[in-house]
Phi, psi and omega in degrees: 000144173240155189230153182224176181269145177292353181257353172089353176279354176223138166224172179062027182281158173269169181294319177301317176307310187291316184276339177283328182271328189072267170288146171298148177309330186270010179093353176278190174253142176284142174213162182302137180301323184217115182285123189300147173252131176266143178266161176298335173297313178301314187292325176299317174293326181278343190289337188264001182280150173287168181313296183305319180298318183294313176305320177295320174310298186297311184296335184297320177303318183273329177275324179063227192256030189285342176265002179096220182301149186301334186289341179288324179291316179307312178294320167314309182289318185295320173298330186297324183250021189274351181256000172293149188265012174225152185295321184287349189070307177231097178284154185241126175232143177273133171231101185064228182280353192257145170258115181259120183273111182273093179273018192244025181274011179272192190284341171250016168071024181205163181293353180291337185293329181296330182258326182289315180295313172306308186299320187287314183297321179293318179300321181290325178290318183289319180301320182298304184299330180272353192046047177240173185233147171240144169250102187273114174262146184211129167258135182225146166265012172139325185248331188287318179311298185307311188294327182288314182294324183290316182296324175303313182295315184293332176292338183056015179285129167289351186266002182239130168244149188223142173230121187252126175259137172217153184285140189294122175077011185238027172221160178286172176295321181291313170318308178292322180293336172301338185252321185283349177259005168285120201257000182299139177282351180259009181237132185222143184232131184227127171262147179231157188258084180189201182266177188302320179250020188283344172277347180301310182305316176296321185294315189287331178292319180296316184289336171291332179281087186311311179311308188294315182298316175289334180290327183250010181052045192289141176205133178265146181234019165294175193279012164284339177289130182302338183288330179293305180306305180309319173298318184285345179300324182304320189285336177285315175300315175307310178296316173307303179305319178287330175297316181299318183292314179305318192262353180071040185259173182243146170315136180106329181292132191277160175226163176252145172225127178255131190229121176304130182229131173233269178287353173087007180296324175300309191294310186294336173294322174296320183294314185291328173301313187295325183297324181280354173124356185288131185283067175269117185284304188222141171249134185241123164273120177251126190238161164275212180273356165273092206246028185298332173291321174301305182296334171289309182299315186282320182226352176091018190250093175273083193232128181282141180270165189293333183206159176270132180276137175285136181221173169270000171240065193283357173277004173242019181280097179226138179264318180232094183280120185288341177291342174311323181307316188284324172297313181301321180304310173284332171298323181273016175071032181062045187264089189296315176306323180291319176301317175302319176289316178291326177288329177297316184297314184302309180301327187275324193249336186088357187218138167212137189244117178297135176300148184303327173289329177280333174293322180299312174307318178297319184288333176291334182260324188234146166247180181199153174220138169255124193239116173280175179305312178301313177293319173306309185298317191295323171289323179293324181290322180296307181305325187276321178281320191266325185249354190058029182242120178268111179254167176281164178303323183293314173294331177296314175313311185287325174295322175300307179305312180300311186290323167311309190284307193263341189087187190262339186279137170315120176310314186293329177290327180280341176066030184259319192220175179280180180297143173260112182258133173251132181272117185260111199265352182200152170296139174303327186306346186263002191220063178307310189290321185278326178284329172298323178294331184277317188249351184086167181303313178300319180297316180298313190298325172297308177305306183307320177284342191281188179278335179288348184273128183297135181293324177295326175294324178297316185297323181295320180300342183253344181298154174281140178262153175271145179297158183254130159293156189218133169251115188273148171301142171223089182074224184298167177299321190283323174296320180290320181292327178288323179291320177295322186291321178298319184293319187286319176310310176300321175303308181297318187288329188297123179278335179281113181305325177300331177268359178276182179305000000 
């Protein structure tokens, strides 16, 4: 399989090229030149596979023979899920009328493990084959960074260095400790004085500097990297098959899937799965008050907001989700020149408004809901008190959106709509302050003292932390971003280890 840019400037890239570069050289995002299509017979065969076997089958389509013998991919995939804490890898539970798919049973208690473990291990395997090194730069709103650092550590590769940036004061204590307790000399953590995605522009600028990027083997593994949504497609196929099992349905019957949505890497994985032939009727994006995706899906206004809102679901605090570009690309029938024009306008002005006809097409594929902190807490409390299910705040955002759209009755019993799947993206153990606000201090204390609280999380809360490097704000956001970029370039270029990170 070959890969191209959503903006049309690159064609014929290998899978290794696509994941090693992150962004395409023309500023676009990599996608398959031709999306493979699965038949009903293919889906029927995949329905009975274990999660690792399903991952191997799906990843094999995209990776092809680039790793050499098939056994190499098989061994890599087995390693990806070896540290998950349940045999199913991704269990499914009924919560009232919803099917909740728990994506958080990996080593860092969030769905990002399902994307980062395969991507990082693939990068490590390619680097070993080429005898090259990669410097991985990651911007995180809380979950991507810990998952990336753990994946780099688990890979055991001497060819990968990682630098993670997070917005100061905008992640939970446990998320911070998952990064600051890592003792590897190849792993570095930096806080910056800004909003959740304010570090994206400096990273993209450094990636676009081909000489600098080549000198450092620079690679980004946020969800603009194709390896992330491709790896996360696996849990959409798994979720679909398990929904059929729960409801007694057949391959070909549709489902709806509700997704807590930030940078849209998870949502676009679902849309790419649909392009391959997975019978998803509608994908629903549930956002918090940083609601650019809701505004785009509801009114066509892909407009950056003036400021980032502080929320209790801060891992989805995003002002400009880069994967909207992939959604537009498939919405427009893979029309790269149109996407290049649209994204140039967005890059230049911070605003792009979908034409009315395209907005109607978008609304045929997607729904959305905007969920504020009050509604999120109410949904979290309702799931806990009524159904005995403790969700994290991001999953509660999706539950609130689902209950608002579909109501309380189990859809199959009501005979109105397909089964409704909610993707549970993180464990509640990572969000003490938010969960406590919803269910009270006594509720949190009972959970934290109980068997459901992961022992590994308890240990992290007692572990010593390393000091952080810090990027301070300098005037306007544009001025700050320019200053941060200069500082990071200096760190990476400095040959004196004492002057580096």
